[in-house]
Amino acid sequence: MEFFVTHQAVDHYSGDCSVAFALKDKSNDNRIIQNYLDLHRFEPKLGNTLLLGKVEGYKSKRVLVVGLGETPLTQKNFIKALKSLSSAMSTSKVKNVVIPTVEVENVDEAWIQTTAARVLKNESYKVSKVGIKEEESGIVLEAVNIFSKNNGASEIQKGVAIANGMALTRELGDLPSNICTPSYIAKKAKSLAKTHNLECEILEESDMESLGMNSLLSVSKGSLEPAKLISLSYMNAGKKAPIVLVGKGVTFDSGGISLKPGAGMDEMKYDMCGAASVLGTMSAIAEMNLKVNLTVVVPTVENMPAHNASKPGDVVKSMSGQTIEILNTDAEGRLILCDALTYCEKYKPKVVIDIATLTGAVIIALGNHHSGVMSNDQGLADALKISGESAQDTVWQLPLDEEYDDLLKSNFADMANIGGREAGTVTAACFLARYTKKYSWAHIDIAGTAWLRGSKKGATGRPVPLLTQYIMDQA
Ligand code: BES
Ligand code: MN
Ligand code: ZN
């Protein structure tokens, strides 16, 4: 599926299909199309579609009408309309298409082009079944032409790069944990480094031992899969301090000795979606050839129960020197992140953002709509909120007051790894905040947004759009 920009009016397009947008309280500028809409009693409700054959005045074989609902058209509704367009095109086996421009509230044409390319490409992502090579992808769409008055192809290429990053994130997320192990993620990172000429460093357990990363290692102890600490660097802005992204990479979270209940445990293969999202973001940024310095750090482990696994009550010393009483082996994400966050100091970062499927509590607080964000720098939190809005991959801020941090007190170590039932998302972030005092830091909890449950079960590719947008906004 390829994307092109076109400056030619859409009715001049002589391919398979032209799209015509229809707004609720506005009759179509094209009289002939409007007649068809009246004839078919078509209601231009958001997401309604109507496929017409040859229409007078249009050179294409068919015209696909897409309802946009009420004016003004919001960013959110434009994206919903693109999703309906995508599904209508696949039902009608559209081979190539031209999409006109339309006015969207608060944004320019560049946003429309990037978003259209990103959403349409991402919608064409197909979940692959393990071990089955699909003969037919089922996707017929070969070429998407997006009309623009002003811009060139680069806006569209950005959207494609983001969708490609999301596809990498989704593939890694959807893979089962017997394939997607820490070693597998390290292999993927190496191949990403090769493709984009990135610096790549992979620390083995022995390296981590020398660095004193006993907190991270305490999680992987009970697993036969060796832990890895992966770093990739993309340096395309001289000596500027890098943006550092850290992604939680627990390839399976059984809970360890604090074993999880059976129902839905399979979903814990998604506990590496933070890791997958920072790799996807790196792929998007490198593909865009953006003028920034970006480093991604991925601590990756498998959390299993075993005779040699960590036990509730065990105390470990983290790389920072602070000691931790492991009261619950299922609060393992923070145990691997804290050492990775200390390790990040060596990059002298401009900011560090960690992305993690860290708490079930964030699903209770925010559901599947916003990711949770917490930060020790209000400016950074605000920047992430704005980039999230613009990418329509949003975050909602939760507090980090010291009253919450008090809940981590331990009689036997500097801190416990859990705070109790209340404010679970915030106490998890308070734990991380103890390791990020030396730099500007934000934490994004994606437990509610990284994958969908139910019949549409699968990784979403979030928050790649948010992270990529944030980095683009800094460049
Ligand atoms: N990976 C889980 C968080 C999670 C749970 C994500 C369910 C998505 C769905 C994390 O490691 C975890 O187990 N957290 C515990 C923390 C608790 C023991 C303090 C949780 O949220 O229950
Ligand atoms: Mn856990
Ligand atoms: Zn986990």
Short mmCIF file of C-alpha atoms and ligand atoms in Angstrom, two decimals:
data_model
loop_
_atom_site.label_atom_id
_atom_site.label_comp_id
_atom_site.label_asym_id
_atom_site.label_seq_id
_atom_site.Cartn_x
_atom_site.Cartn_y
_atom_site.Cartn_z
CA MET A 1 0.00 0.00 0.00
CA GLU A 2 1.55 3.23 -1.16
CA PHE A 3 0.70 6.84 -0.47
CA PHE A 4 0.98 9.81 -2.79
CA VAL A 5 0.16 13.48 -2.67
CA THR A 6 -1.86 14.90 -5.55
CA HIS A 7 -2.51 18.51 -6.50
CA GLN A 8 -5.10 17.60 -9.12
CA ALA A 9 -8.81 18.13 -8.35
CA VAL A 10 -10.33 14.81 -7.21
CA ASP A 11 -12.95 14.69 -10.00
CA HIS A 12 -10.06 14.50 -12.47
CA TYR A 13 -8.78 11.29 -10.92
CA SER A 14 -9.23 8.52 -13.46
CA GLY A 15 -8.54 5.57 -11.13
CA ASP A 16 -10.79 3.13 -9.34
CA CYS A 17 -12.42 5.31 -6.69
CA SER A 18 -12.88 8.92 -5.58
CA VAL A 19 -13.94 9.80 -2.07
CA ALA A 20 -16.58 12.48 -1.50
CA PHE A 21 -17.10 13.74 2.04
CA ALA A 22 -20.62 14.70 3.14
CA LEU A 23 -21.44 16.93 6.09
CA LYS A 24 -24.73 16.80 7.97
CA ASP A 25 -25.95 20.37 7.78
CA LYS A 26 -24.45 21.26 4.44
CA SER A 27 -25.65 20.09 1.04
CA ASN A 28 -22.91 18.84 -1.22
CA ASP A 29 -21.22 21.40 -3.46
CA ASN A 30 -21.53 18.91 -6.26
CA ARG A 31 -25.20 18.94 -7.36
CA ILE A 32 -25.01 15.51 -8.97
CA ILE A 33 -23.62 13.88 -5.83
CA GLN A 34 -26.27 15.63 -3.77
CA ASN A 35 -28.96 14.18 -6.04
CA TYR A 36 -27.57 10.71 -5.41
CA LEU A 37 -27.57 11.31 -1.67
CA ASP A 38 -31.21 12.41 -1.83
CA LEU A 39 -32.13 9.46 -4.01
CA HIS A 40 -30.50 6.96 -1.61
CA ARG A 41 -31.86 8.86 1.42
CA PHE A 42 -28.25 8.91 2.59
CA GLU A 43 -27.79 10.48 6.00
CA PRO A 44 -24.32 11.99 6.33
CA LYS A 45 -23.99 10.69 9.88
CA LEU A 46 -20.43 10.27 11.05
CA GLY A 47 -19.10 7.02 9.58
CA ASN A 48 -22.01 6.30 7.21
CA THR A 49 -20.76 5.35 3.76
CA LEU A 50 -22.36 4.97 0.34
CA LEU A 51 -20.68 3.46 -2.69
CA LEU A 52 -21.82 4.87 -6.04
CA GLY A 53 -20.91 3.67 -9.52
CA LYS A 54 -19.86 6.01 -12.28
CA VAL A 55 -20.89 9.58 -11.46
CA GLU A 56 -21.18 12.27 -14.10
CA GLY A 57 -18.35 14.76 -13.83
CA TYR A 58 -16.04 12.29 -12.08
CA LYS A 59 -13.41 10.45 -14.09
CA SER A 60 -13.04 7.58 -11.61
CA LYS A 61 -14.99 4.32 -11.93
CA ARG A 62 -16.72 4.76 -8.58
CA VAL A 63 -17.39 7.37 -5.94
CA LEU A 64 -17.39 6.51 -2.24
CA VAL A 65 -19.38 8.94 -0.10
CA VAL A 66 -18.30 9.19 3.54
CA GLY A 67 -20.48 10.94 6.14
CA LEU A 68 -18.65 13.33 8.46
CA GLY A 69 -21.52 14.23 10.80
CA GLU A 70 -21.93 17.72 12.22
CA THR A 71 -19.80 20.77 11.56
CA PRO A 72 -17.34 21.79 12.77
CA LEU A 73 -15.54 18.54 12.06
CA THR A 74 -13.38 17.67 15.07
CA GLN A 75 -10.02 15.88 14.90
CA LYS A 76 -11.56 12.93 16.71
CA ASN A 77 -14.46 12.66 14.24
CA PHE A 78 -12.16 13.00 11.24
CA ILE A 79 -10.23 9.97 12.49
CA LYS A 80 -13.46 8.03 13.05
CA ALA A 81 -14.51 8.86 9.48
CA LEU A 82 -11.14 7.64 8.16
CA LYS A 83 -11.67 4.33 9.93
CA SER A 84 -15.11 3.92 8.30
CA LEU A 85 -13.59 4.88 4.97
CA SER A 86 -10.93 2.24 5.42
CA SER A 87 -13.41 -0.51 6.21
CA ALA A 88 -15.72 0.52 3.34
CA MET A 89 -12.77 0.42 0.93
CA SER A 90 -11.81 -3.04 2.04
CA THR A 91 -15.41 -4.34 1.75
CA SER A 92 -15.71 -2.90 -1.76
CA LYS A 93 -12.20 -4.06 -2.70
CA VAL A 94 -11.06 -0.61 -3.73
CA LYS A 95 -7.72 -0.81 -5.55
CA ASN A 96 -6.73 2.82 -5.65
CA VAL A 97 -8.35 5.94 -4.35
CA VAL A 98 -8.15 9.70 -4.17
CA ILE A 99 -9.15 11.52 -0.99
CA PRO A 100 -10.12 15.20 -1.05
CA THR A 101 -9.17 17.67 1.63
CA VAL A 102 -11.70 18.82 4.20
CA GLU A 103 -11.75 21.42 6.94
CA VAL A 104 -10.94 20.03 10.37
CA GLU A 105 -11.29 22.15 13.47
CA ASN A 106 -8.06 23.64 14.91
CA VAL A 107 -5.61 21.98 12.49
CA ASP A 108 -3.88 22.70 9.20
CA GLU A 109 -3.64 20.70 6.01
CA ALA A 110 -0.31 19.17 7.08
CA TRP A 111 -2.03 17.56 10.08
CA ILE A 112 -4.79 16.24 7.84
CA GLN A 113 -2.34 14.63 5.45
CA THR A 114 -0.14 13.08 8.12
CA THR A 115 -3.18 11.82 10.03
CA ALA A 116 -4.94 10.41 6.96
CA ALA A 117 -1.83 8.48 5.95
CA ARG A 118 -1.18 7.25 9.48
CA VAL A 119 -4.75 6.12 10.17
CA LEU A 120 -5.35 4.45 6.80
CA LYS A 121 -2.01 2.65 6.91
CA ASN A 122 -2.52 1.57 10.51
CA GLU A 123 -6.06 0.34 9.74
CA SER A 124 -4.59 -1.94 7.07
CA TYR A 125 -2.47 -3.71 9.71
CA LYS A 126 -3.31 -7.39 9.75
CA VAL A 127 -2.87 -9.50 12.86
CA SER A 128 -0.83 -12.52 11.78
CA LYS A 129 -1.41 -16.01 13.08
CA VAL A 130 1.59 -17.79 14.53
CA GLY A 131 3.28 -20.12 12.08
CA ILE A 132 0.86 -19.43 9.24
CA LYS A 133 2.12 -17.65 6.16
CA GLU A 134 -0.94 -15.95 4.69
CA GLU A 135 -1.08 -16.35 0.94
CA GLU A 136 -3.51 -13.49 0.45
CA SER A 137 -3.25 -10.53 2.77
CA GLY A 138 -6.87 -9.70 1.96
CA ILE A 139 -5.85 -6.10 1.35
CA VAL A 140 -6.52 -5.01 -2.19
CA LEU A 141 -5.79 -1.31 -1.75
CA GLU A 142 -2.58 -0.48 -3.59
CA ALA A 143 -2.46 3.30 -3.87
CA VAL A 144 -3.89 6.11 -1.77
CA ASN A 145 -3.71 9.61 -3.23
CA ILE A 146 -4.29 12.45 -0.81
CA PHE A 147 -5.19 15.82 -2.24
CA SER A 148 -3.30 18.88 -1.06
CA LYS A 149 -3.35 22.54 -2.03
CA ASN A 150 -0.01 23.35 -0.46
CA ASN A 151 2.06 20.49 0.83
CA GLY A 152 4.36 17.93 -0.69
CA ALA A 153 4.88 14.28 0.02
CA SER A 154 6.76 14.74 3.29
CA GLU A 155 3.64 15.20 5.42
CA ILE A 156 2.29 11.92 4.12
CA GLN A 157 5.61 10.16 4.62
CA LYS A 158 5.52 11.18 8.29
CA GLY A 159 2.14 9.49 8.68
CA VAL A 160 3.42 6.35 6.99
CA ALA A 161 6.52 6.29 9.22
CA ILE A 162 4.34 6.50 12.34
CA ALA A 163 2.08 3.70 11.08
CA ASN A 164 5.14 1.56 10.32
CA GLY A 165 6.39 2.17 13.87
CA MET A 166 2.96 1.22 15.20
CA ALA A 167 3.01 -1.97 13.13
CA LEU A 168 6.33 -2.99 14.70
CA THR A 169 4.89 -2.27 18.15
CA ARG A 170 1.72 -4.23 17.43
CA GLU A 171 3.57 -7.23 16.00
CA LEU A 172 5.85 -7.49 19.02
CA GLY A 173 2.90 -7.05 21.38
CA ASP A 174 0.76 -9.68 19.71
CA LEU A 175 3.50 -12.33 19.58
CA PRO A 176 3.13 -14.97 22.30
CA SER A 177 5.71 -15.06 25.07
CA ASN A 178 7.14 -18.40 23.95
CA ILE A 179 8.37 -16.57 20.83
CA CYS A 180 8.74 -13.00 22.04
CA THR A 181 11.32 -13.56 24.79
CA PRO A 182 13.88 -11.01 26.05
CA SER A 183 16.39 -12.53 23.59
CA TYR A 184 13.88 -12.11 20.76
CA ILE A 185 13.39 -8.44 21.60
CA ALA A 186 17.18 -7.99 21.67
CA LYS A 187 17.39 -9.60 18.22
CA LYS A 188 14.68 -7.25 16.90
CA ALA A 189 16.50 -4.25 18.36
CA LYS A 190 19.71 -5.35 16.64
CA SER A 191 17.96 -5.62 13.30
CA LEU A 192 16.36 -2.18 13.79
CA ALA A 193 19.86 -0.83 14.51
CA LYS A 194 21.13 -2.38 11.30
CA THR A 195 18.30 -0.98 9.18
CA HIS A 196 18.68 2.56 10.47
CA ASN A 197 22.36 2.67 11.35
CA LEU A 198 21.78 3.09 15.10
CA GLU A 199 24.23 2.55 17.93
CA CYS A 200 23.18 -0.62 19.72
CA GLU A 201 24.28 -1.94 23.10
CA ILE A 202 22.97 -5.08 24.77
CA LEU A 203 23.88 -5.78 28.38
CA GLU A 204 23.82 -9.42 29.53
CA GLU A 205 23.01 -10.56 33.07
CA SER A 206 26.71 -10.65 33.96
CA ASP A 207 27.11 -7.01 32.84
CA MET A 208 24.09 -6.01 34.89
CA GLU A 209 25.50 -7.83 37.90
CA SER A 210 28.72 -5.81 37.64
CA LEU A 211 26.66 -2.61 37.52
CA GLY A 212 24.74 -3.63 40.66
CA MET A 213 21.34 -3.95 38.98
CA ASN A 214 20.10 -6.39 41.61
CA SER A 215 16.56 -5.07 41.49
CA LEU A 216 16.18 -5.83 37.77
CA LEU A 217 17.91 -9.20 38.16
CA SER A 218 15.65 -10.16 41.08
CA VAL A 219 12.73 -10.28 38.63
CA SER A 220 14.34 -12.54 36.04
CA LYS A 221 15.95 -14.86 38.60
CA GLY A 222 13.13 -17.40 38.46
CA SER A 223 13.08 -17.61 34.67
CA LEU A 224 15.19 -19.66 32.28
CA GLU A 225 15.11 -16.74 29.85
CA PRO A 226 18.09 -14.47 30.42
CA ALA A 227 17.35 -10.77 31.04
CA LYS A 228 18.67 -8.14 28.60
CA LEU A 229 19.16 -4.42 28.86
CA ILE A 230 18.97 -2.96 25.38
CA SER A 231 19.94 0.58 24.34
CA LEU A 232 19.60 2.07 20.86
CA SER A 233 20.80 5.56 19.97
CA TYR A 234 19.90 7.70 17.00
CA MET A 235 22.11 10.78 16.85
CA ASN A 236 21.11 13.26 14.18
CA ALA A 237 21.42 16.57 16.05
CA GLY A 238 25.09 16.92 16.90
CA LYS A 239 25.94 17.31 20.56
CA LYS A 240 22.41 18.08 21.82
CA ALA A 241 21.34 16.22 24.97
CA PRO A 242 19.19 13.24 23.91
CA ILE A 243 15.57 12.52 24.65
CA VAL A 244 15.61 9.13 26.39
CA LEU A 245 12.65 6.73 26.28
CA VAL A 246 12.56 3.72 28.59
CA GLY A 247 10.11 0.88 27.87
CA LYS A 248 9.03 -1.86 30.28
CA GLY A 249 9.76 -5.18 28.59
CA VAL A 250 8.28 -7.96 30.73
CA THR A 251 7.71 -10.60 28.04
CA PHE A 252 5.42 -12.52 30.37
CA ASP A 253 4.19 -11.44 33.77
CA SER A 254 2.92 -14.46 35.69
CA GLY A 255 3.20 -12.42 38.88
CA GLY A 256 6.06 -14.63 40.10
CA ILE A 257 5.61 -16.22 43.54
CA SER A 258 2.78 -13.67 44.07
CA LEU A 259 1.12 -15.58 41.23
CA LYS A 260 -1.68 -13.91 39.29
CA PRO A 261 -5.17 -15.49 39.09
CA GLY A 262 -5.76 -17.62 35.98
CA ALA A 263 -8.46 -15.59 34.25
CA GLY A 264 -6.98 -13.41 31.53
CA MET A 265 -3.42 -14.32 32.43
CA ASP A 266 -2.62 -14.80 28.75
CA GLU A 267 -2.88 -11.02 28.37
CA MET A 268 0.31 -10.69 30.35
CA LYS A 269 2.20 -11.44 27.13
CA TYR A 270 1.41 -7.75 26.49
CA ASP A 271 3.47 -6.68 29.48
CA MET A 272 6.28 -5.72 27.07
CA CYS A 273 4.19 -3.16 25.19
CA GLY A 274 6.18 -0.29 26.71
CA ALA A 275 9.34 -1.80 25.22
CA ALA A 276 7.59 -2.39 21.90
CA SER A 277 6.37 1.21 21.84
CA VAL A 278 9.80 2.76 22.32
CA LEU A 279 11.21 0.53 19.56
CA GLY A 280 8.28 1.52 17.31
CA THR A 281 8.93 5.18 18.07
CA MET A 282 12.61 4.78 17.26
CA SER A 283 11.66 3.19 13.95
CA ALA A 284 9.29 6.08 13.12
CA ILE A 285 11.82 8.81 14.01
CA ALA A 286 14.65 7.14 12.12
CA GLU A 287 12.45 6.57 9.08
CA MET A 288 11.58 10.30 9.10
CA ASN A 289 15.26 11.16 9.36
CA LEU A 290 14.30 13.73 11.99
CA LYS A 291 16.97 16.15 13.29
CA VAL A 292 16.97 14.97 16.91
CA ASN A 293 18.99 12.85 19.30
CA LEU A 294 16.99 9.94 20.64
CA THR A 295 18.00 7.02 22.85
CA VAL A 296 15.71 4.17 23.80
CA VAL A 297 16.44 1.87 26.73
CA VAL A 298 14.64 -1.45 27.15
CA PRO A 299 14.96 -3.55 30.30
CA THR A 300 13.49 -6.90 29.34
CA VAL A 301 12.81 -9.96 31.52
CA GLU A 302 10.33 -12.78 32.11
CA ASN A 303 8.61 -12.84 35.52
CA MET A 304 8.14 -16.47 36.61
CA PRO A 305 7.64 -18.42 39.84
CA ALA A 306 10.34 -21.00 40.60
CA HIS A 307 12.32 -22.44 43.50
CA ASN A 308 14.92 -19.77 42.83
CA ALA A 309 12.52 -16.89 42.19
CA SER A 310 12.26 -13.82 44.44
CA LYS A 311 9.93 -14.30 47.42
CA PRO A 312 7.75 -11.78 49.23
CA GLY A 313 9.85 -10.17 51.94
CA ASP A 314 13.15 -10.45 50.03
CA VAL A 315 15.32 -7.34 50.12
CA VAL A 316 17.49 -6.23 47.20
CA LYS A 317 19.88 -3.35 46.62
CA SER A 318 19.26 -1.41 43.40
CA MET A 319 21.98 0.13 41.20
CA SER A 320 21.25 3.50 42.85
CA GLY A 321 22.24 2.07 46.24
CA GLN A 322 18.70 2.29 47.60
CA THR A 323 17.33 -0.94 49.05
CA ILE A 324 13.89 -2.40 48.27
CA GLU A 325 11.71 -4.81 50.21
CA ILE A 326 9.86 -6.89 47.63
CA LEU A 327 6.49 -7.29 49.34
CA ASN A 328 4.80 -8.43 46.13
CA THR A 329 6.69 -10.10 43.28
CA ASP A 330 3.89 -9.02 40.92
CA ALA A 331 4.94 -5.38 41.30
CA GLU A 332 7.92 -6.27 39.08
CA GLY A 333 7.72 -3.51 36.47
CA ARG A 334 9.03 -0.85 38.84
CA LEU A 335 11.81 -3.24 39.92
CA ILE A 336 13.23 -3.47 36.41
CA LEU A 337 12.51 0.18 35.55
CA CYS A 338 14.29 1.63 38.58
CA ASP A 339 17.64 0.16 37.53
CA ALA A 340 17.08 1.14 33.91
CA LEU A 341 16.25 4.69 35.03
CA THR A 342 19.47 4.89 37.05
CA TYR A 343 21.37 3.57 34.03
CA CYS A 344 19.91 6.45 31.92
CA GLU A 345 21.93 9.01 33.88
CA LYS A 346 24.94 8.15 31.74
CA TYR A 347 23.24 9.61 28.67
CA LYS A 348 23.02 13.07 30.32
CA PRO A 349 19.44 13.25 29.04
CA LYS A 350 17.39 16.33 28.23
CA VAL A 351 14.37 14.39 29.49
CA VAL A 352 13.60 10.77 30.31
CA ILE A 353 10.15 9.33 29.63
CA ASP A 354 9.33 5.79 30.71
CA ILE A 355 6.44 3.89 29.17
CA ALA A 356 5.03 0.90 31.02
CA THR A 357 2.03 -1.38 31.42
CA LEU A 358 2.61 -0.77 35.08
CA THR A 359 -0.66 -0.98 37.01
CA GLY A 360 -4.11 -2.53 36.75
CA ALA A 361 -5.23 0.50 38.78
CA VAL A 362 -4.78 2.86 35.82
CA ILE A 363 -7.46 0.88 33.96
CA ILE A 364 -9.82 1.47 36.88
CA ALA A 365 -8.94 5.19 36.95
CA LEU A 366 -8.90 6.04 33.24
CA GLY A 367 -10.26 3.03 31.35
CA ASN A 368 -9.02 2.40 27.84
CA HIS A 369 -9.16 5.98 26.62
CA HIS A 370 -6.32 8.05 28.09
CA SER A 371 -2.93 6.76 29.20
CA GLY A 372 -1.88 7.99 32.64
CA VAL A 373 0.98 10.48 32.91
CA MET A 374 2.91 11.57 36.00
CA SER A 375 5.96 13.80 36.06
CA ASN A 376 8.46 15.63 38.25
CA ASP A 377 8.43 18.47 35.69
CA GLN A 378 5.10 20.18 34.98
CA GLY A 379 6.47 21.63 31.73
CA LEU A 380 7.17 18.13 30.44
CA ALA A 381 3.73 16.85 31.52
CA ASP A 382 2.11 19.80 29.70
CA ALA A 383 4.17 19.16 26.55
CA LEU A 384 3.08 15.50 26.55
CA LYS A 385 -0.57 16.50 26.98
CA ILE A 386 -0.34 18.86 24.00
CA SER A 387 1.47 16.36 21.75
CA GLY A 388 -1.06 13.70 22.78
CA GLU A 389 -3.97 15.94 21.74
CA SER A 390 -2.35 16.68 18.44
CA ALA A 391 -1.67 12.99 17.74
CA GLN A 392 -5.08 12.04 19.16
CA ASP A 393 -3.27 9.60 21.44
CA THR A 394 -3.96 11.30 24.72
CA VAL A 395 -2.69 11.23 28.30
CA TRP A 396 -4.33 12.33 31.53
CA GLN A 397 -2.22 13.55 34.42
CA LEU A 398 -2.31 12.05 37.91
CA PRO A 399 -0.65 13.64 40.95
CA LEU A 400 2.68 12.80 42.61
CA ASP A 401 2.42 14.39 46.07
CA GLU A 402 4.71 13.26 48.89
CA GLU A 403 1.67 12.03 50.85
CA TYR A 404 1.47 9.17 48.36
CA ASP A 405 5.18 8.50 48.57
CA ASP A 406 4.79 7.95 52.34
CA LEU A 407 2.82 4.79 51.54
CA LEU A 408 6.05 3.11 50.35
CA LYS A 409 7.64 3.05 53.83
CA SER A 410 9.30 -0.20 54.88
CA ASN A 411 10.71 -1.34 58.22
CA PHE A 412 13.37 -3.43 56.53
CA ALA A 413 14.61 -1.41 53.55
CA ASP A 414 14.62 2.12 52.11
CA MET A 415 11.26 1.40 50.52
CA ALA A 416 8.70 -1.30 49.82
CA ASN A 417 7.79 -2.10 46.23
CA ILE A 418 4.04 -1.65 46.85
CA GLY A 419 1.96 1.01 48.56
CA GLY A 420 -1.29 -0.83 49.15
CA ARG A 421 -4.62 -0.87 47.37
CA GLU A 422 -5.23 2.87 47.21
CA ALA A 423 -3.89 5.05 44.39
CA GLY A 424 -1.94 2.14 42.95
CA THR A 425 -0.94 4.01 39.80
CA VAL A 426 0.37 6.96 41.78
CA THR A 427 2.34 4.94 44.34
CA ALA A 428 3.97 3.00 41.49
CA ALA A 429 5.06 6.32 39.98
CA CYS A 430 6.23 7.57 43.40
CA PHE A 431 8.48 4.52 43.55
CA LEU A 432 10.00 5.44 40.16
CA ALA A 433 10.30 9.10 41.18
CA ARG A 434 12.84 8.04 43.81
CA TYR A 435 15.15 7.01 40.95
CA THR A 436 14.69 10.01 38.67
CA LYS A 437 15.70 12.93 40.87
CA LYS A 438 18.66 13.87 38.66
CA TYR A 439 16.70 14.74 35.53
CA SER A 440 13.39 15.89 34.10
CA TRP A 441 11.20 12.79 33.95
CA ALA A 442 7.72 11.62 33.03
CA HIS A 443 6.10 8.22 33.43
CA ILE A 444 3.32 7.02 31.12
CA ASP A 445 1.19 4.11 32.36
CA ILE A 446 -0.26 2.37 29.29
CA ALA A 447 -1.86 -0.66 30.97
CA GLY A 448 -5.29 0.53 29.72
CA THR A 449 -4.32 1.65 26.23
CA ALA A 450 -1.64 -0.68 24.85
CA TRP A 451 -4.00 -3.46 23.82
CA LEU A 452 -7.70 -4.19 23.33
CA ARG A 453 -9.60 -6.96 25.06
CA GLY A 454 -12.54 -8.99 23.75
CA SER A 455 -13.24 -9.82 20.12
CA LYS A 456 -10.87 -7.13 18.86
CA LYS A 457 -8.10 -8.43 21.10
CA GLY A 458 -4.74 -7.16 19.94
CA ALA A 459 -2.06 -4.55 20.47
CA THR A 460 -3.03 -0.99 19.53
CA GLY A 461 0.37 0.52 18.76
CA ARG A 462 -0.20 3.22 21.36
CA PRO A 463 1.50 5.41 22.49
CA VAL A 464 3.74 5.52 19.36
CA PRO A 465 1.73 8.43 17.85
CA LEU A 466 2.04 10.43 21.08
CA LEU A 467 5.78 9.77 21.56
CA THR A 468 6.61 10.46 17.92
CA GLN A 469 4.60 13.68 17.98
CA TYR A 470 6.32 14.78 21.19
CA ILE A 471 9.73 14.24 19.61
CA MET A 472 8.66 15.99 16.39
CA ASP A 473 7.44 18.93 18.49
CA GLN A 474 10.92 19.20 20.09
CA ALA A 475 12.87 19.05 16.82
N1 BES B 1 1.74 -5.82 34.43
C1 BES B 1 1.00 -5.62 35.61
C2 BES B 1 -0.03 -4.49 35.45
C3 BES B 1 -1.26 -4.84 34.65
C4 BES B 1 -2.27 -5.58 35.22
C5 BES B 1 -1.41 -4.38 33.37
C6 BES B 1 -3.40 -5.88 34.47
C7 BES B 1 -2.54 -4.65 32.64
C8 BES B 1 -3.54 -5.41 33.19
C9 BES B 1 1.90 -5.23 36.76
O1 BES B 1 3.14 -5.85 36.75
C10 BES B 1 1.22 -5.66 38.01
O2 BES B 1 1.06 -6.83 38.19
N2 BES B 1 0.85 -4.71 38.84
C11 BES B 1 0.15 -4.98 40.03
C12 BES B 1 0.74 -4.12 41.11
C13 BES B 1 0.30 -4.51 42.48
C14 BES B 1 0.88 -5.86 42.86
C15 BES B 1 0.76 -3.44 43.46
C16 BES B 1 -1.33 -4.67 39.81
O3 BES B 1 -1.63 -3.69 39.11
O4 BES B 1 -2.15 -5.41 40.31
MN MN B 2 3.08 -7.75 37.69
ZN ZN B 3 3.85 -6.41 34.92
#
